[in-house]
Short mmCIF file of C-alpha atoms (C1' of nucleotides) in Angstrom, two decimals:
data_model
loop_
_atom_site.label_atom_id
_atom_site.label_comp_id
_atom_site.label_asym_id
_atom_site.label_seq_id
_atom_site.Cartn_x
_atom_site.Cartn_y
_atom_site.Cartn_z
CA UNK A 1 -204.87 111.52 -13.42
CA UNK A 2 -205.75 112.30 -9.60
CA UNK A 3 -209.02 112.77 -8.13
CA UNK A 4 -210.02 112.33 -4.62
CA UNK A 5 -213.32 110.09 -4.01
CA UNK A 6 -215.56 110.88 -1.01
CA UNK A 7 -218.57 108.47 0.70
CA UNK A 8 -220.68 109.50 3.23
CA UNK A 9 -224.16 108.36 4.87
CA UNK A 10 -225.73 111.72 4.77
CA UNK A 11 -229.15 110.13 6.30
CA UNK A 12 -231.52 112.65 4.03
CA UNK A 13 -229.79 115.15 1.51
CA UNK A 14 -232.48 117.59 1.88
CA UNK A 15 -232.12 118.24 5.40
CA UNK A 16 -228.36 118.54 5.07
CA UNK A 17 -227.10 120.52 2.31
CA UNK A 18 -225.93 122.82 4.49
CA UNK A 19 -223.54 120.30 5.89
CA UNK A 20 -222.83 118.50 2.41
CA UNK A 21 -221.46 122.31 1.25
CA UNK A 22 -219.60 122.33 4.28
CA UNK A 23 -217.67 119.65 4.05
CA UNK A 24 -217.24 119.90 0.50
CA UNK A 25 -215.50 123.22 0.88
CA UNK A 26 -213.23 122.13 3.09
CA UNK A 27 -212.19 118.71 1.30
CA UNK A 28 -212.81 119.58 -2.38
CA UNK A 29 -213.71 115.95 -3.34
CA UNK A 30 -213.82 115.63 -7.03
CA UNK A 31 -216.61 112.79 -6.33
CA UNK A 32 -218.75 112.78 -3.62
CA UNK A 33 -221.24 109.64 -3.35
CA UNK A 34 -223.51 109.86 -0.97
CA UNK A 35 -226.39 107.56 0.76
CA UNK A 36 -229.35 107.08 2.51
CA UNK A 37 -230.45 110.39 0.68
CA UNK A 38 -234.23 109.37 1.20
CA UNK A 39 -236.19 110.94 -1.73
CA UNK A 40 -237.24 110.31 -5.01
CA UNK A 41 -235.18 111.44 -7.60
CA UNK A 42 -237.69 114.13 -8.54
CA UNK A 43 -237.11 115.39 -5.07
CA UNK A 44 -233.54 115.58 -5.48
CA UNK A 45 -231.71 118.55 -5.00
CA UNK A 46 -229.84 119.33 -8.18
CA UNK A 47 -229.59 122.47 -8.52
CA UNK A 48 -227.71 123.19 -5.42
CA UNK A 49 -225.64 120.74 -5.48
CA UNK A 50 -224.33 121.60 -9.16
CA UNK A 51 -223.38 124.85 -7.89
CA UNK A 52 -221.65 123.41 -5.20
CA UNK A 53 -219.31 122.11 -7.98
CA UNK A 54 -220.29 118.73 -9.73
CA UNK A 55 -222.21 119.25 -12.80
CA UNK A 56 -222.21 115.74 -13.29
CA UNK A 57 -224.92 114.02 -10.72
CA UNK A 58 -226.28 110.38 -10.98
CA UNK A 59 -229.53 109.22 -9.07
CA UNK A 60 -230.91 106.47 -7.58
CA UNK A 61 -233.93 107.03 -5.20
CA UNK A 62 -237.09 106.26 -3.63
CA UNK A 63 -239.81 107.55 -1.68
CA UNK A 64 -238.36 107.99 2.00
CA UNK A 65 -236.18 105.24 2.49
CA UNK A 66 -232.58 104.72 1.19
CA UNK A 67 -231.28 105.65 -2.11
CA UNK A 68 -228.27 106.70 -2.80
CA UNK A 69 -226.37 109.67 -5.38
CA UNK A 70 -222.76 110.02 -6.59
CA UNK A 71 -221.74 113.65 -7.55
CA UNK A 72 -218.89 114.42 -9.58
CA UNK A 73 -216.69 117.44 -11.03
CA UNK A 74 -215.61 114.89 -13.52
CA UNK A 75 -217.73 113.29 -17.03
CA UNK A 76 -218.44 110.14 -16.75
CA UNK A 77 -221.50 108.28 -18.04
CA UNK A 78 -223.95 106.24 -15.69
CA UNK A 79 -223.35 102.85 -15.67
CA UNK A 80 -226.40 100.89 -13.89
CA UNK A 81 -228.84 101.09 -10.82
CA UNK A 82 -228.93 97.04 -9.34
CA UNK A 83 -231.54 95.83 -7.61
CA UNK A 84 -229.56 93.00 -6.22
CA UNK A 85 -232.54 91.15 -4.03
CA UNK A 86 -235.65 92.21 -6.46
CA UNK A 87 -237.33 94.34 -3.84
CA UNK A 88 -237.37 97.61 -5.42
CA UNK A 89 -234.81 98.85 -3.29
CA UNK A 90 -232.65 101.54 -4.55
CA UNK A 91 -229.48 100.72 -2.91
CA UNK A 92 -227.06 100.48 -5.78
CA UNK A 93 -225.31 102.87 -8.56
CA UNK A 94 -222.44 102.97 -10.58
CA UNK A 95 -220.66 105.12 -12.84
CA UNK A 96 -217.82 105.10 -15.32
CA UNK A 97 -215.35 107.77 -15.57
CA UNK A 98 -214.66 109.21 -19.04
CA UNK A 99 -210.88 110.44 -19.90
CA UNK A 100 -209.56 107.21 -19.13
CA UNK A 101 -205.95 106.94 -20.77
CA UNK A 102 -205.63 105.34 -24.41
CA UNK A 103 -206.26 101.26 -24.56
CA UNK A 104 -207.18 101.31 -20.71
CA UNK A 105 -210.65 99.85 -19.71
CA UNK A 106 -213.02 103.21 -17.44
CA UNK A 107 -212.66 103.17 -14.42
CA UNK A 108 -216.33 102.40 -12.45
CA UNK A 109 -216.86 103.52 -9.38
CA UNK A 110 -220.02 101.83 -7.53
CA UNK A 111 -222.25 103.15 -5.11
CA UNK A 112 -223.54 100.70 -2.04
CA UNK A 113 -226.16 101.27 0.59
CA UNK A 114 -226.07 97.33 1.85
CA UNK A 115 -229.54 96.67 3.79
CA UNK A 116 -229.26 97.63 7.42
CA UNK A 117 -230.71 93.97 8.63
CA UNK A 118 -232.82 94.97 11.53
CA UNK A 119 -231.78 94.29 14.96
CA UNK A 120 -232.41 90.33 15.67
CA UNK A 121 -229.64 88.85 13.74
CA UNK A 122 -232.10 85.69 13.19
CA UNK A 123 -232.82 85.34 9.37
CA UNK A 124 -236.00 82.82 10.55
CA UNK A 125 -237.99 85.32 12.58
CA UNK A 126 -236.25 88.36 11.13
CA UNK A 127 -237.12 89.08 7.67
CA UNK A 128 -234.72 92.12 7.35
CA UNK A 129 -231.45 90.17 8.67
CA UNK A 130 -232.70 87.41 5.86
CA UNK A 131 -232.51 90.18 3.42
CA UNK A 132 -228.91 91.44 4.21
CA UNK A 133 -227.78 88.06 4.11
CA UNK A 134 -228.97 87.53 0.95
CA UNK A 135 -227.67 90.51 -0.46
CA UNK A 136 -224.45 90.08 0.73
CA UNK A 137 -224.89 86.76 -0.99
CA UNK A 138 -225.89 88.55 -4.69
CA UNK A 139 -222.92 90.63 -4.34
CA UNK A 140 -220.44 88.07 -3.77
CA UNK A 141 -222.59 86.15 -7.06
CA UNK A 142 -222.58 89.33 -9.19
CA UNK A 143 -218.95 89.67 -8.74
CA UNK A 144 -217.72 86.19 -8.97
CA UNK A 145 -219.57 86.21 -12.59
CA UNK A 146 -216.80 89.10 -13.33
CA UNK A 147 -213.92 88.46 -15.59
CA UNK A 148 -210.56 89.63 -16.20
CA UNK A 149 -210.44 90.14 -12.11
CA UNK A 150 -206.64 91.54 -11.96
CA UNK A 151 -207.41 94.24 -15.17
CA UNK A 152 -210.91 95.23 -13.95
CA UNK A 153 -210.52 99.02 -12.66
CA UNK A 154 -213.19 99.50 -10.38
CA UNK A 155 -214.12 101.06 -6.75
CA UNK A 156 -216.56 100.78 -4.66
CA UNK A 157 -217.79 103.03 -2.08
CA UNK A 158 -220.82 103.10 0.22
CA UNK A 159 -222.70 102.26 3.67
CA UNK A 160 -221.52 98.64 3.66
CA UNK A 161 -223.85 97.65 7.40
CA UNK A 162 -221.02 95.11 8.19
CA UNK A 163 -217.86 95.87 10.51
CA UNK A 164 -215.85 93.24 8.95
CA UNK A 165 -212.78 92.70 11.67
CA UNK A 166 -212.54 93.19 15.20
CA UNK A 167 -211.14 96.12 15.55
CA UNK A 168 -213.85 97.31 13.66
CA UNK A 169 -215.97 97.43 16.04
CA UNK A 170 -215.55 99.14 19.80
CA UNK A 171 -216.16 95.60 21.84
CA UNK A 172 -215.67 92.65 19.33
CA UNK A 173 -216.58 90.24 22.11
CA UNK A 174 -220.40 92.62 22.99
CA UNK A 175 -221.19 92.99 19.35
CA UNK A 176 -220.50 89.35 18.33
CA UNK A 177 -224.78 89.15 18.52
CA UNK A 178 -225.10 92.62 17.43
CA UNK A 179 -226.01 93.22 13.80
CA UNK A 180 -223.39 94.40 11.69
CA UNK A 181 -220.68 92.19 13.08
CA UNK A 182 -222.12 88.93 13.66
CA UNK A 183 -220.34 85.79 12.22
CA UNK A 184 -222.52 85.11 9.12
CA UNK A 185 -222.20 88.56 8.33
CA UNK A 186 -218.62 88.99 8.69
CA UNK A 187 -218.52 85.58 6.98
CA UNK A 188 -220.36 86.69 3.98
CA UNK A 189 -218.46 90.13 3.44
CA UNK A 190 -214.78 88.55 3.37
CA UNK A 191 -216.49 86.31 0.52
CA UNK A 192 -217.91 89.13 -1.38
CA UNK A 193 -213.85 90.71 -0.85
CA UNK A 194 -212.55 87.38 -2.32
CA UNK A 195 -215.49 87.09 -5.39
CA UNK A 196 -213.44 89.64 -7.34
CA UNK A 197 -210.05 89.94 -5.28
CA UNK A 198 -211.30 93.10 -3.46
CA UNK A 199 -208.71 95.44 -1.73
CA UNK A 200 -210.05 97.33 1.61
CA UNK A 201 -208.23 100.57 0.90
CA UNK A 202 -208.75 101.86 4.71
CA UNK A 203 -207.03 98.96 5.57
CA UNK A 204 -204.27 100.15 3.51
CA UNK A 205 -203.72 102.90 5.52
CA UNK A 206 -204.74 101.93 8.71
CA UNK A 207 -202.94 98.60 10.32
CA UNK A 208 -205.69 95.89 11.54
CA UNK A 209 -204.59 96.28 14.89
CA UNK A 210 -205.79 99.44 15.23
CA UNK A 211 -209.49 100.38 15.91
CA UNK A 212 -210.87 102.10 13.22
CA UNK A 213 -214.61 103.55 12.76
CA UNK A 214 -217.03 105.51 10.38
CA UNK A 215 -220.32 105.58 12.70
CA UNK A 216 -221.33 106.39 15.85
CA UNK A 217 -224.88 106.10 17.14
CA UNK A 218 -227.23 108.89 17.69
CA UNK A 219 -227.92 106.84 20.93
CA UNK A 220 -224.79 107.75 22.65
CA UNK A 221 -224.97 111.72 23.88
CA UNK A 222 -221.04 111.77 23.25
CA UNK A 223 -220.14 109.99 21.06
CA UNK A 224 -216.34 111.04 21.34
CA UNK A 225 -215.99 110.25 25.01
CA UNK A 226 -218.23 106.79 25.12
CA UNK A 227 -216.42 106.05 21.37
CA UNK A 228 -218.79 103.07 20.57
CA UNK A 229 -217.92 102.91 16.96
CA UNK A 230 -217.91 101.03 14.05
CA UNK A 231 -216.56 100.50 10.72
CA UNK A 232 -219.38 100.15 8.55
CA UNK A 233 -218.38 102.66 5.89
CA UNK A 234 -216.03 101.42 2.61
CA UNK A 235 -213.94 101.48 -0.29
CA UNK A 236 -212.60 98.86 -1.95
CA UNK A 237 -210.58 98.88 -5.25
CA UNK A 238 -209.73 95.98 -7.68
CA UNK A 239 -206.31 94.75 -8.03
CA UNK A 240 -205.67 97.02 -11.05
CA UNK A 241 -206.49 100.26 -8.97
CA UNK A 242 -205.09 98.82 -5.33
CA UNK A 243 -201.98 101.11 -5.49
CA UNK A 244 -203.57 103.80 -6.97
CA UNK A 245 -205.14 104.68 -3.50
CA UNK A 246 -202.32 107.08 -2.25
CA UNK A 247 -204.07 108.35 1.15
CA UNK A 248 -207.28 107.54 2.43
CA UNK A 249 -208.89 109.61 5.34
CA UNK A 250 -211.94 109.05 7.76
CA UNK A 251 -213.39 113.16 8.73
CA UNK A 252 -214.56 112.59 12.13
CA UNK A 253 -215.26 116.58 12.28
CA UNK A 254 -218.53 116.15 10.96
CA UNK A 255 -219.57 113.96 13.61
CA UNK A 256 -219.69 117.16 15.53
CA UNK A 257 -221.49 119.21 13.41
CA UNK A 258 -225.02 120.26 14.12
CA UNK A 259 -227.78 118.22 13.26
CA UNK A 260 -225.65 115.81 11.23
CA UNK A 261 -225.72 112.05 10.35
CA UNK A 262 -224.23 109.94 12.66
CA UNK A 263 -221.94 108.05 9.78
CA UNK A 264 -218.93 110.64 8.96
CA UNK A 265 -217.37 110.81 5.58
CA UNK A 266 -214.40 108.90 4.25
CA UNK A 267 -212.13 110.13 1.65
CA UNK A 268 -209.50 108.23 -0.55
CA UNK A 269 -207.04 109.96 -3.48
CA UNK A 270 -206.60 108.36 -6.19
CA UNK A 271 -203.50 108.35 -8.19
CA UNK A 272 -204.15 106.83 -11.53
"C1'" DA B 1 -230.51 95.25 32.09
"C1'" DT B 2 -232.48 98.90 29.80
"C1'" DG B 3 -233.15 102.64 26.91
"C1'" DG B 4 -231.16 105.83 24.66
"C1'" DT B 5 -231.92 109.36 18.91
"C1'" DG B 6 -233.20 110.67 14.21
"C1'" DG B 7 -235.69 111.26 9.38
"C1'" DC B 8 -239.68 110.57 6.70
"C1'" DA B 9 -244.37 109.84 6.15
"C1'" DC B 10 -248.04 108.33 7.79
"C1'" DC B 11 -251.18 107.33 11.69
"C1'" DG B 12 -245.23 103.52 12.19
"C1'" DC B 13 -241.25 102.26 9.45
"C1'" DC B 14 -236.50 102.06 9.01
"C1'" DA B 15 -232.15 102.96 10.72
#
DNA sequence: ATGGTGGCACCGCCA
């Protein structure tokens, strides 16, 4: 079995079906999850994206904030919707994928949109920071109560807010106090990695020495030339699925694109 | 050192 997995921040799916179709046409992912889709699932736009190809769509939203979606051309039956700090936030899905082989566990693929964190990265006088802290903190918990952590098959995909290693980041020395690659942060995500034995499939396919990034601000009027990115976009497998992840790709192209979001998708084939 | 942009929904919030 092969299927190729897509994330992307699409920062509203409303506004930007257009570019959702485009991209999908010209990387045929077989599952597409998307977030920051900012509507209620009653909002959502089904219909068009079911003719783009994935009759299969899973939900979880809100009213204007957030939320995230994972479309897919293959079955598979929704797994759960966490709401990993109890604030109502829908920030979390997963799936599991049907026509898994004979005697082998699904495989479930989970959808993250970890809290931004605001920009002071001081959890006393910054209640949003405290937030992303903590949540980083129920992920590594939820995990860590997993068994069975080298026959587990899952992924996990999504807007991640933390730019783990240095060369995730354009400046590791300026964005030491910037949120999103600040030392408690960075901290915290290599402990959620080790909770279940994580593998950072761009990693992979990328060498740490080499700078690597998923967003660039809408602040920066070229982005290509001024290149202050950052990694802040994932996917992780377990041990069980870690060299199943043939190729992995980051499509900068849509950066470009006209009134698009300023994260850019990321694509990894599987080879099960 | 500062301010720079964008979406949604409300009269700012979140990123």
């Amino acid at each position: 079995m092969r299927f190729r997995l897509a994330t992307w921040n699409i920062n509203s799916v409303r506004i930007r079906l257009d570019l959702i179709e485009r991209f999908v046409r010209a990387h045929e992912p077989d599952i597409l999850c998307l977030q920051e889709i900012k509507c209620q699932e009653s909002q959502f736009p089904f219909e068009a994206l079911q003719a783009l190809g994935f009759p299969h769509i899973a939900v979880a939203g809100q009213k204007g904030y957030h939320g995230v979606a994972t479309l897919s051309r293959l079955p598979f039956k929704l797994g759960e919707r966490r709401d990993l700090c109890g604030r109502g936030h829908a920030r979390h899905l997963s799936i599991k994928l049907d026509g898994a082989e004979a005697g082998q566990k699904p495989i479930v693929v989970h959808n993250l949109y970890v809290p931004a964190g605001g920009d002071i990265p001081d959890p006393v006088i910054n209640d949003k920071f405290q937030h992303k802290l903590d949540y980083l903190d129920a992920m590594t918990a939820w995990f860590s109560g997993h068994r069975t952590k080298t026959k587990n098959r899952m992924i996990l995909v999504g807007d991640l807010n933390v730019a783990p290693l240095p060369t995730d980041v354009w400046s590791h020395k300026q964005l030491l106090k910037v949120v999103s690659h600040t030392p408690p942060e960075t901290e915290r995500f290599e402990q959620v990695m080790a909770s279940h034995e994580w593998i950072d499939v761009m990693r992979r396919h990328v060498p740490a020495e080499e700078k690597l990034f998923t967003w660039w601000s809408y602040r920066n009027r070229d982005w290509r030339v001024s290149n202050r990115g950052r990694r802040l976009d994932h996917i992780w497998a377990t041990q069980a699925l870690g060299e199943a992840a043939v190729s992995m790709s980051v499509i900068e192209e849509t950066r470009d694109w006209t009134r698009t979001s300023d994260h850019v998708p990321v694509i990894a084939d599987f080879e099960i």
